[in-house]
PDB file of C-alpha atoms in Angstrom:
ATOM      1  CA  UNK X1015     -70.086 -45.311  24.532  1.00  0.00           C
ATOM      2  CA  UNK X1016     -71.684 -48.486  27.021  1.00  0.00           C
ATOM      3  CA  UNK X1017     -69.050 -51.072  26.006  1.00  0.00           C
ATOM      4  CA  UNK X1018     -65.997 -51.532  25.171  1.00  0.00           C
ATOM      5  CA  UNK X1019     -65.364 -53.980  21.652  1.00  0.00           C
ATOM      6  CA  UNK X1020     -63.207 -57.164  22.587  1.00  0.00           C
ATOM      7  CA  UNK X1021     -61.018 -58.116  19.038  1.00  0.00           C
ATOM      8  CA  UNK X1022     -58.488 -60.032  18.251  1.00  0.00           C
ATOM      9  CA  UNK X1023     -56.358 -60.302  14.976  1.00  0.00           C
ATOM     10  CA  UNK X1024     -56.114 -63.858  13.061  1.00  0.00           C
ATOM     11  CA  UNK X1025     -52.773 -65.009  13.915  1.00  0.00           C
ATOM     12  CA  UNK X1026     -51.647 -61.727  14.629  1.00  0.00           C
ATOM     13  CA  UNK X1027     -53.266 -60.383  18.367  1.00  0.00           C
ATOM     14  CA  UNK X1028     -52.902 -57.056  19.348  1.00  0.00           C
ATOM     15  CA  UNK X1029     -50.981 -56.489  22.654  1.00  0.00           C
ATOM     16  CA  UNK X1030     -53.841 -54.670  25.318  1.00  0.00           C
ATOM     17  CA  UNK X1031     -51.810 -52.415  25.797  1.00  0.00           C
ATOM     18  CA  UNK X1032     -52.351 -50.036  22.860  1.00  0.00           C
ATOM     19  CA  UNK X1033     -55.599 -49.770  22.937  1.00  0.00           C
ATOM     20  CA  UNK X1034     -57.205 -46.963  25.025  1.00  0.00           C
ATOM     21  CA  UNK X1035     -60.600 -45.879  25.361  1.00  0.00           C
ATOM     22  CA  UNK X1036     -61.250 -42.384  24.056  1.00  0.00           C
ATOM     23  CA  UNK X1037     -64.068 -39.616  24.492  1.00  0.00           C
ATOM     24  CA  UNK X1038     -66.371 -41.177  26.766  1.00  0.00           C
ATOM     25  CA  UNK X1039     -65.490 -44.579  26.893  1.00  0.00           C
ATOM     26  CA  UNK X1040     -66.642 -48.201  28.540  1.00  0.00           C
ATOM     27  CA  UNK X1041     -68.885 -46.658  30.951  1.00  0.00           C
ATOM     28  CA  UNK X1042     -70.248 -43.330  29.581  1.00  0.00           C
ATOM     29  CA  UNK X1043     -74.078 -44.659  30.083  1.00  0.00           C
ATOM     30  CA  UNK X1044     -74.568 -44.114  26.189  1.00  0.00           C
ATOM     31  CA  UNK X1045     -76.969 -46.811  25.013  1.00  0.00           C
ATOM     32  CA  UNK X1046     -76.698 -48.580  20.916  1.00  0.00           C
ATOM     33  CA  UNK X1047     -79.802 -46.468  20.166  1.00  0.00           C
ATOM     34  CA  UNK X1048     -77.545 -43.254  20.197  1.00  0.00           C
ATOM     35  CA  UNK X1049     -75.046 -44.727  18.990  1.00  0.00           C
ATOM     36  CA  UNK X1050     -76.922 -46.073  15.977  1.00  0.00           C
ATOM     37  CA  UNK X1051     -78.120 -42.282  16.090  1.00  0.00           C
ATOM     38  CA  UNK X1052     -74.707 -40.888  14.903  1.00  0.00           C
ATOM     39  CA  UNK X1053     -74.108 -43.624  12.408  1.00  0.00           C
ATOM     40  CA  UNK X1054     -77.808 -42.791  10.571  1.00  0.00           C
ATOM     41  CA  UNK X1055     -76.532 -38.890  11.303  1.00  0.00           C
ATOM     42  CA  UNK X1056     -73.030 -39.654   9.856  1.00  0.00           C
ATOM     43  CA  UNK X1057     -73.985 -38.717   6.184  1.00  0.00           C
ATOM     44  CA  UNK X1058     -69.605 -39.442   5.242  1.00  0.00           C
ATOM     45  CA  UNK X1059     -70.957 -43.904   6.134  1.00  0.00           C
ATOM     46  CA  UNK X1060     -72.283 -45.053   3.136  1.00  0.00           C
ATOM     47  CA  UNK X1061     -75.264 -47.964   3.334  1.00  0.00           C
ATOM     48  CA  UNK X1062     -72.706 -50.489   3.705  1.00  0.00           C
ATOM     49  CA  UNK X1063     -70.615 -49.169   6.367  1.00  0.00           C
ATOM     50  CA  UNK X1064     -73.338 -47.939   8.257  1.00  0.00           C
ATOM     51  CA  UNK X1065     -74.781 -51.664   8.615  1.00  0.00           C
ATOM     52  CA  UNK X1066     -70.411 -51.863   9.332  1.00  0.00           C
ATOM     53  CA  UNK X1067     -70.530 -49.680  11.683  1.00  0.00           C
ATOM     54  CA  UNK X1068     -73.659 -51.101  13.061  1.00  0.00           C
ATOM     55  CA  UNK X1069     -73.144 -54.109  13.052  1.00  0.00           C
ATOM     56  CA  UNK X1070     -69.833 -53.654  15.922  1.00  0.00           C
ATOM     57  CA  UNK X1071     -72.212 -52.017  17.962  1.00  0.00           C
ATOM     58  CA  UNK X1072     -74.945 -54.491  17.681  1.00  0.00           C
ATOM     59  CA  UNK X1073     -72.387 -56.539  18.756  1.00  0.00           C
ATOM     60  CA  UNK X1074     -70.590 -54.694  21.375  1.00  0.00           C
ATOM     61  CA  UNK X1075     -73.085 -53.012  22.938  1.00  0.00           C
ATOM     62  CA  UNK X1076     -76.976 -55.988  22.468  1.00  0.00           C
ATOM     63  CA  UNK X1077     -75.297 -60.047  21.653  1.00  0.00           C
ATOM     64  CA  UNK X1078     -72.720 -60.079  24.341  1.00  0.00           C
ATOM     65  CA  UNK X1079     -72.269 -58.778  27.560  1.00  0.00           C
ATOM     66  CA  UNK X1080     -68.644 -57.805  29.225  1.00  0.00           C
ATOM     67  CA  UNK X1081     -68.976 -60.363  31.097  1.00  0.00           C
ATOM     68  CA  UNK X1082     -69.475 -63.040  28.168  1.00  0.00           C
ATOM     69  CA  UNK X1083     -67.252 -61.063  26.077  1.00  0.00           C
ATOM     70  CA  UNK X1084     -64.506 -62.108  23.389  1.00  0.00           C
ATOM     71  CA  UNK X1085     -63.521 -62.262  20.408  1.00  0.00           C
ATOM     72  CA  UNK X1086     -64.775 -64.820  19.007  1.00  0.00           C
ATOM     73  CA  UNK X1087     -68.224 -64.483  19.692  1.00  0.00           C
ATOM     74  CA  UNK X1088     -68.064 -60.768  19.053  1.00  0.00           C
ATOM     75  CA  UNK X1089     -66.730 -61.129  14.802  1.00  0.00           C
ATOM     76  CA  UNK X1090     -68.328 -63.807  14.734  1.00  0.00           C
ATOM     77  CA  UNK X1091     -72.326 -61.694  15.662  1.00  0.00           C
ATOM     78  CA  UNK X1092     -71.184 -59.127  14.005  1.00  0.00           C
ATOM     79  CA  UNK X1093     -70.329 -61.595  10.478  1.00  0.00           C
ATOM     80  CA  UNK X1094     -73.910 -63.803  10.782  1.00  0.00           C
ATOM     81  CA  UNK X1095     -75.160 -60.316  10.864  1.00  0.00           C
ATOM     82  CA  UNK X1096     -73.880 -58.563   7.740  1.00  0.00           C
ATOM     83  CA  UNK X1097     -73.984 -61.863   6.317  1.00  0.00           C
ATOM     84  CA  UNK X1098     -72.076 -63.795   2.633  1.00  0.00           C
ATOM     85  CA  UNK X1099     -72.238 -61.733  -1.237  1.00  0.00           C
ATOM     86  CA  UNK X1100     -74.127 -63.278  -2.804  1.00  0.00           C
ATOM     87  CA  UNK X1101     -71.613 -66.770  -4.026  1.00  0.00           C
ATOM     88  CA  UNK X1102     -71.205 -67.943  -0.170  1.00  0.00           C
ATOM     89  CA  UNK X1103     -67.101 -67.393  -0.681  1.00  0.00           C
ATOM     90  CA  UNK X1104     -66.909 -64.435   1.107  1.00  0.00           C
ATOM     91  CA  UNK X1105     -68.109 -62.368   4.333  1.00  0.00           C
ATOM     92  CA  UNK X1106     -69.732 -58.953   3.480  1.00  0.00           C
ATOM     93  CA  UNK X1107     -67.849 -57.848   6.593  1.00  0.00           C
ATOM     94  CA  UNK X1108     -64.846 -58.748   5.711  1.00  0.00           C
ATOM     95  CA  UNK X1109     -65.666 -56.671   2.507  1.00  0.00           C
ATOM     96  CA  UNK X1110     -66.481 -53.140   4.172  1.00  0.00           C
ATOM     97  CA  UNK X1111     -63.779 -53.272   6.255  1.00  0.00           C
ATOM     98  CA  UNK X1112     -61.392 -52.605   3.150  1.00  0.00           C
ATOM     99  CA  UNK X1113     -63.446 -51.130   1.677  1.00  0.00           C
ATOM    100  CA  UNK X1114     -63.232 -48.472   5.340  1.00  0.00           C
ATOM    101  CA  UNK X1115     -60.014 -48.260   4.041  1.00  0.00           C
ATOM    102  CA  UNK X1116     -58.859 -44.279   4.014  1.00  0.00           C
ATOM    103  CA  UNK X1117     -58.839 -43.240   0.368  1.00  0.00           C
ATOM    104  CA  UNK X1118     -59.355 -40.189  -2.565  1.00  0.00           C
ATOM    105  CA  UNK X1119     -62.260 -41.243  -5.123  1.00  0.00           C
ATOM    106  CA  UNK X1120     -61.983 -38.899  -7.707  1.00  0.00           C
ATOM    107  CA  UNK X1121     -65.830 -40.027  -8.677  1.00  0.00           C
ATOM    108  CA  UNK X1122     -67.858 -39.536 -11.272  1.00  0.00           C
ATOM    109  CA  UNK X1123     -66.489 -36.961 -13.524  1.00  0.00           C
ATOM    110  CA  UNK X1124     -64.579 -39.573 -15.689  1.00  0.00           C
ATOM    111  CA  UNK X1125     -68.806 -40.293 -16.778  1.00  0.00           C
ATOM    112  CA  UNK X1126     -68.756 -37.058 -18.894  1.00  0.00           C
ATOM    113  CA  UNK X1127     -66.380 -37.115 -21.396  1.00  0.00           C
ATOM    114  CA  UNK X1128     -67.049 -34.870 -23.676  1.00  0.00           C
ATOM    115  CA  UNK X1129     -63.849 -33.014 -25.552  1.00  0.00           C
ATOM    116  CA  UNK X1130     -63.285 -29.654 -24.428  1.00  0.00           C
ATOM    117  CA  UNK X1131     -60.855 -28.752 -27.201  1.00  0.00           C
ATOM    118  CA  UNK X1132     -61.780 -24.219 -28.294  1.00  0.00           C
ATOM    119  CA  UNK X1133     -64.878 -24.940 -30.567  1.00  0.00           C
ATOM    120  CA  UNK X1134     -63.936 -22.938 -34.199  1.00  0.00           C
ATOM    121  CA  UNK X1135     -67.392 -23.171 -35.697  1.00  0.00           C
ATOM    122  CA  UNK X1136     -70.675 -22.843 -33.993  1.00  0.00           C
ATOM    123  CA  UNK X1137     -72.697 -26.447 -34.004  1.00  0.00           C
ATOM    124  CA  UNK X1138     -75.472 -25.820 -35.977  1.00  0.00           C
ATOM    125  CA  UNK X1139     -78.157 -27.516 -33.346  1.00  0.00           C
ATOM    126  CA  UNK X1140     -78.495 -23.367 -32.133  1.00  0.00           C
ATOM    127  CA  UNK X1141     -77.653 -22.072 -29.212  1.00  0.00           C
ATOM    128  CA  UNK X1142     -79.336 -23.106 -26.733  1.00  0.00           C
ATOM    129  CA  UNK X1143     -76.550 -26.977 -27.177  1.00  0.00           C
ATOM    130  CA  UNK X1144     -73.837 -26.980 -24.898  1.00  0.00           C
ATOM    131  CA  UNK X1145     -71.351 -26.509 -27.269  1.00  0.00           C
ATOM    132  CA  UNK X1146     -72.287 -23.819 -28.392  1.00  0.00           C
ATOM    133  CA  UNK X1147     -73.239 -22.395 -25.468  1.00  0.00           C
ATOM    134  CA  UNK X1148     -69.251 -23.865 -23.664  1.00  0.00           C
ATOM    135  CA  UNK X1149     -67.265 -23.090 -26.963  1.00  0.00           C
ATOM    136  CA  UNK X1150     -66.095 -26.192 -26.264  1.00  0.00           C
ATOM    137  CA  UNK X1151     -65.723 -29.578 -29.461  1.00  0.00           C
ATOM    138  CA  UNK X1152     -68.749 -31.506 -27.079  1.00  0.00           C
ATOM    139  CA  UNK X1153     -66.922 -34.922 -29.319  1.00  0.00           C
ATOM    140  CA  UNK X1154     -66.751 -37.457 -27.161  1.00  0.00           C
ATOM    141  CA  UNK X1155     -63.174 -38.952 -24.922  1.00  0.00           C
ATOM    142  CA  UNK X1156     -61.602 -42.232 -24.990  1.00  0.00           C
ATOM    143  CA  UNK X1157     -61.150 -43.198 -21.621  1.00  0.00           C
ATOM    144  CA  UNK X1158     -57.192 -42.482 -21.864  1.00  0.00           C
ATOM    145  CA  UNK X1159     -57.173 -38.974 -23.762  1.00  0.00           C
ATOM    146  CA  UNK X1160     -57.375 -36.929 -20.569  1.00  0.00           C
ATOM    147  CA  UNK X1161     -55.960 -34.475 -18.621  1.00  0.00           C
ATOM    148  CA  UNK X1162     -55.897 -34.465 -14.720  1.00  0.00           C
ATOM    149  CA  UNK X1163     -55.472 -30.717 -12.713  1.00  0.00           C
ATOM    150  CA  UNK X1164     -54.975 -31.322  -9.084  1.00  0.00           C
ATOM    151  CA  UNK X1165     -56.708 -28.754  -7.618  1.00  0.00           C
ATOM    152  CA  UNK X1166     -53.541 -25.944  -5.229  1.00  0.00           C
ATOM    153  CA  UNK X1167     -56.784 -27.053  -1.579  1.00  0.00           C
ATOM    154  CA  UNK X1168     -57.516 -30.586  -1.709  1.00  0.00           C
ATOM    155  CA  UNK X1169     -54.727 -32.152  -4.423  1.00  0.00           C
ATOM    156  CA  UNK X1170     -58.687 -33.423  -6.126  1.00  0.00           C
ATOM    157  CA  UNK X1171     -58.584 -34.401  -9.292  1.00  0.00           C
ATOM    158  CA  UNK X1172     -60.499 -32.058 -12.213  1.00  0.00           C
ATOM    159  CA  UNK X1173     -60.364 -34.404 -15.569  1.00  0.00           C
ATOM    160  CA  UNK X1174     -59.743 -32.752 -19.003  1.00  0.00           C
ATOM    161  CA  UNK X1175     -61.339 -34.938 -21.947  1.00  0.00           C
ATOM    162  CA  UNK X1176     -60.052 -34.442 -25.362  1.00  0.00           C
ATOM    163  CA  UNK X1177     -60.732 -36.228 -28.419  1.00  0.00           C
ATOM    164  CA  UNK X1178     -58.719 -37.706 -30.938  1.00  0.00           C
ATOM    165  CA  UNK X1179     -58.665 -34.304 -32.818  1.00  0.00           C
ATOM    166  CA  UNK X1180     -57.596 -32.645 -30.548  1.00  0.00           C
ATOM    167  CA  UNK X1181     -54.891 -34.978 -28.937  1.00  0.00           C
ATOM    168  CA  UNK X1182     -52.114 -31.782 -29.632  1.00  0.00           C
ATOM    169  CA  UNK X1183     -54.333 -29.560 -27.505  1.00  0.00           C
ATOM    170  CA  UNK X1184     -54.194 -31.879 -24.580  1.00  0.00           C
ATOM    171  CA  UNK X1185     -50.515 -32.588 -24.615  1.00  0.00           C
ATOM    172  CA  UNK X1186     -49.908 -29.172 -24.321  1.00  0.00           C
ATOM    173  CA  UNK X1187     -52.282 -29.222 -21.203  1.00  0.00           C
ATOM    174  CA  UNK X1188     -50.882 -32.680 -19.381  1.00  0.00           C
ATOM    175  CA  UNK X1189     -47.181 -30.924 -20.004  1.00  0.00           C
ATOM    176  CA  UNK X1190     -48.589 -27.194 -18.411  1.00  0.00           C
ATOM    177  CA  UNK X1191     -50.567 -29.187 -15.569  1.00  0.00           C
ATOM    178  CA  UNK X1192     -47.303 -30.911 -14.778  1.00  0.00           C
ATOM    179  CA  UNK X1193     -45.211 -27.756 -12.347  1.00  0.00           C
ATOM    180  CA  UNK X1194     -48.881 -27.095 -10.881  1.00  0.00           C
ATOM    181  CA  UNK X1195     -49.715 -30.373  -9.859  1.00  0.00           C
ATOM    182  CA  UNK X1196     -46.203 -31.439  -8.452  1.00  0.00           C
ATOM    183  CA  UNK X1197     -47.108 -28.497  -6.181  1.00  0.00           C
ATOM    184  CA  UNK X1198     -50.458 -29.659  -5.303  1.00  0.00           C
ATOM    185  CA  UNK X1199     -51.436 -31.203  -2.009  1.00  0.00           C
ATOM    186  CA  UNK X1200     -51.776 -34.998  -1.981  1.00  0.00           C
ATOM    187  CA  UNK X1201     -55.130 -35.302  -1.801  1.00  0.00           C
ATOM    188  CA  UNK X1202     -58.310 -34.869   1.265  1.00  0.00           C
ATOM    189  CA  UNK X1203     -59.343 -38.417   1.531  1.00  0.00           C
ATOM    190  CA  UNK X1204     -63.235 -38.247   0.538  1.00  0.00           C
ATOM    191  CA  UNK X1205     -63.757 -42.570   1.179  1.00  0.00           C
ATOM    192  CA  UNK X1206     -63.021 -44.827   4.552  1.00  0.00           C
ATOM    193  CA  UNK X1207     -61.785 -43.621   7.715  1.00  0.00           C
ATOM    194  CA  UNK X1208     -65.033 -44.256   9.435  1.00  0.00           C
ATOM    195  CA  UNK X1209     -64.087 -47.811  11.964  1.00  0.00           C
ATOM    196  CA  UNK X1210     -61.243 -45.327  13.889  1.00  0.00           C
ATOM    197  CA  UNK X1211     -63.731 -42.433  14.206  1.00  0.00           C
ATOM    198  CA  UNK X1212     -66.589 -44.885  16.057  1.00  0.00           C
ATOM    199  CA  UNK X1213     -63.901 -47.732  17.562  1.00  0.00           C
ATOM    200  CA  UNK X1214     -59.982 -48.133  18.665  1.00  0.00           C
ATOM    201  CA  UNK X1215     -57.676 -50.287  17.296  1.00  0.00           C
ATOM    202  CA  UNK X1216     -55.340 -51.053  15.743  1.00  0.00           C
ATOM    203  CA  UNK X1217     -56.626 -49.700  12.467  1.00  0.00           C
ATOM    204  CA  UNK X1218     -53.700 -49.492  10.179  1.00  0.00           C
ATOM    205  CA  UNK X1219     -53.034 -53.085  10.524  1.00  0.00           C
ATOM    206  CA  UNK X1220     -56.270 -54.605  10.108  1.00  0.00           C
ATOM    207  CA  UNK X1221     -56.274 -52.432   7.028  1.00  0.00           C
ATOM    208  CA  UNK X1222     -53.673 -54.061   5.664  1.00  0.00           C
ATOM    209  CA  UNK X1223     -54.782 -57.677   6.843  1.00  0.00           C
ATOM    210  CA  UNK X1224     -58.065 -56.932   5.270  1.00  0.00           C
ATOM    211  CA  UNK X1225     -56.843 -55.132   1.589  1.00  0.00           C
ATOM    212  CA  UNK X1226     -54.408 -57.955   1.659  1.00  0.00           C
ATOM    213  CA  UNK X1227     -51.665 -55.172   1.241  1.00  0.00           C
ATOM    214  CA  UNK X1228     -48.808 -55.838   3.700  1.00  0.00           C
ATOM    215  CA  UNK X1229     -47.389 -52.073   3.683  1.00  0.00           C
ATOM    216  CA  UNK X1230     -49.948 -50.461   2.889  1.00  0.00           C
ATOM    217  CA  UNK X1231     -50.132 -46.691   4.037  1.00  0.00           C
ATOM    218  CA  UNK X1232     -52.635 -44.475   5.545  1.00  0.00           C
ATOM    219  CA  UNK X1233     -52.962 -40.561   4.027  1.00  0.00           C
ATOM    220  CA  UNK X1234     -51.241 -37.957   5.986  1.00  0.00           C
ATOM    221  CA  UNK X1235     -54.243 -36.043   6.691  1.00  0.00           C
ATOM    222  CA  UNK X1236     -54.915 -39.431   9.321  1.00  0.00           C
ATOM    223  CA  UNK X1237     -56.862 -42.741   8.987  1.00  0.00           C
ATOM    224  CA  UNK X1238     -59.581 -41.263  10.557  1.00  0.00           C
ATOM    225  CA  UNK X1239     -61.510 -39.907   9.530  1.00  0.00           C
ATOM    226  CA  UNK X1240     -63.153 -36.722  11.534  1.00  0.00           C
ATOM    227  CA  UNK X1241     -59.575 -36.161  11.643  1.00  0.00           C
ATOM    228  CA  UNK X1242     -59.893 -34.718   7.453  1.00  0.00           C
ATOM    229  CA  UNK X1243     -60.088 -31.391   6.966  1.00  0.00           C
ATOM    230  CA  UNK X1244     -63.612 -30.815   5.283  1.00  0.00           C
ATOM    231  CA  UNK X1245     -63.278 -27.214   2.674  1.00  0.00           C
ATOM    232  CA  UNK X1246     -65.916 -24.949   2.187  1.00  0.00           C
ATOM    233  CA  UNK X1247     -67.246 -27.349   5.741  1.00  0.00           C
ATOM    234  CA  UNK X1248     -67.141 -26.827   9.343  1.00  0.00           C
ATOM    235  CA  UNK X1249     -64.681 -29.493  10.632  1.00  0.00           C
ATOM    236  CA  UNK X1250     -67.012 -32.580  11.704  1.00  0.00           C
ATOM    237  CA  UNK X1251     -66.749 -32.985  15.712  1.00  0.00           C
ATOM    238  CA  UNK X1252     -64.665 -35.885  17.106  1.00  0.00           C
ATOM    239  CA  UNK X1253     -67.141 -38.686  17.879  1.00  0.00           C
ATOM    240  CA  UNK X1254     -67.064 -40.247  21.644  1.00  0.00           C
ATOM    241  CA  UNK X1255     -65.177 -44.351  20.585  1.00  0.00           C
ATOM    242  CA  UNK X1256     -65.856 -48.124  22.079  1.00  0.00           C
ATOM    243  CA  UNK X1257     -62.908 -49.110  22.623  1.00  0.00           C
ATOM    244  CA  UNK X1258     -61.134 -52.613  21.062  1.00  0.00           C
ATOM    245  CA  UNK X1259     -58.939 -54.613  23.618  1.00  0.00           C
ATOM    246  CA  UNK X1260     -57.609 -57.729  22.159  1.00  0.00           C
ATOM    247  CA  UNK X1261     -57.045 -61.202  23.821  1.00  0.00           C
ATOM    248  CA  UNK X1262     -55.654 -63.819  23.052  1.00  0.00           C
ATOM    249  CA  UNK X1263     -57.463 -66.223  20.816  1.00  0.00           C
ATOM    250  CA  UNK X1264     -58.531 -67.402  17.325  1.00  0.00           C
ATOM    251  CA  UNK X1265     -60.007 -64.992  15.322  1.00  0.00           C
ATOM    252  CA  UNK X1266     -62.784 -66.578  12.867  1.00  0.00           C
ATOM    253  CA  UNK X1267     -61.545 -65.877   9.200  1.00  0.00           C
ATOM    254  CA  UNK X1268     -62.731 -68.673   7.472  1.00  0.00           C
ATOM    255  CA  UNK X1269     -65.469 -68.458   4.864  1.00  0.00           C
ATOM    256  CA  UNK X1270     -68.591 -69.756   5.828  1.00  0.00           C
ATOM    257  CA  UNK X1271     -68.979 -73.467   4.158  1.00  0.00           C
ATOM    258  CA  UNK X1272     -72.018 -71.805   1.818  1.00  0.00           C
ATOM    259  CA  UNK X1273     -75.081 -69.108   1.406  1.00  0.00           C
ATOM    260  CA  UNK X1274     -76.887 -68.569   3.862  1.00  0.00           C
TER     261      UNK X1274
END
């Protein structure tokens, strides 16, 4: 990448020798347009994650030259680029960093809560009704009446829902899943982990800070999304990273005085 990103850790600056240039590193000759193209082509990035990466890239590669760059200037530029929340009390960049913490999210499966207990009699709506086609009860299930099955290869969750009339089935399925779930691996992350794909820094400390959780630990698969297995898909090739070098200085961490 064409420049190095210098960040200071608020109230706890990182030692400068803890960072390393990855890939092409500074002086690699790539432009902000090249960087933006990579970000927009990264299918793992949510709209907010793309905005965050571009804000850091702009602050590092366009707004500030290496001669004038410092931690306060870079962070102020990136934060101003994303602006504040609607209430004006928080920086959207800070929220985006916290949301980039690597994790597994089970997705939208919980929204489809229908009882999967076996149907004993055909439903009167006919053969085309999903309850008859699947041979299930199909009644709406309460939020707490589910069993989680962890997939053997990924650790990802599969939900089995049951209605109040079939709580005996729920208890039986939960018991059957105890041992397989115990043997299942830790879920492969499917959210976050993009900051460390494009920038190098002590992201463990930074995620802990913006999550407000001092003992937060990354997944066993690593802190970078490039390192995570992708079931059924070829691994994403590692990208060149901008270097994040810590310097002394006070980071701008206060919330803005009002809405922008």
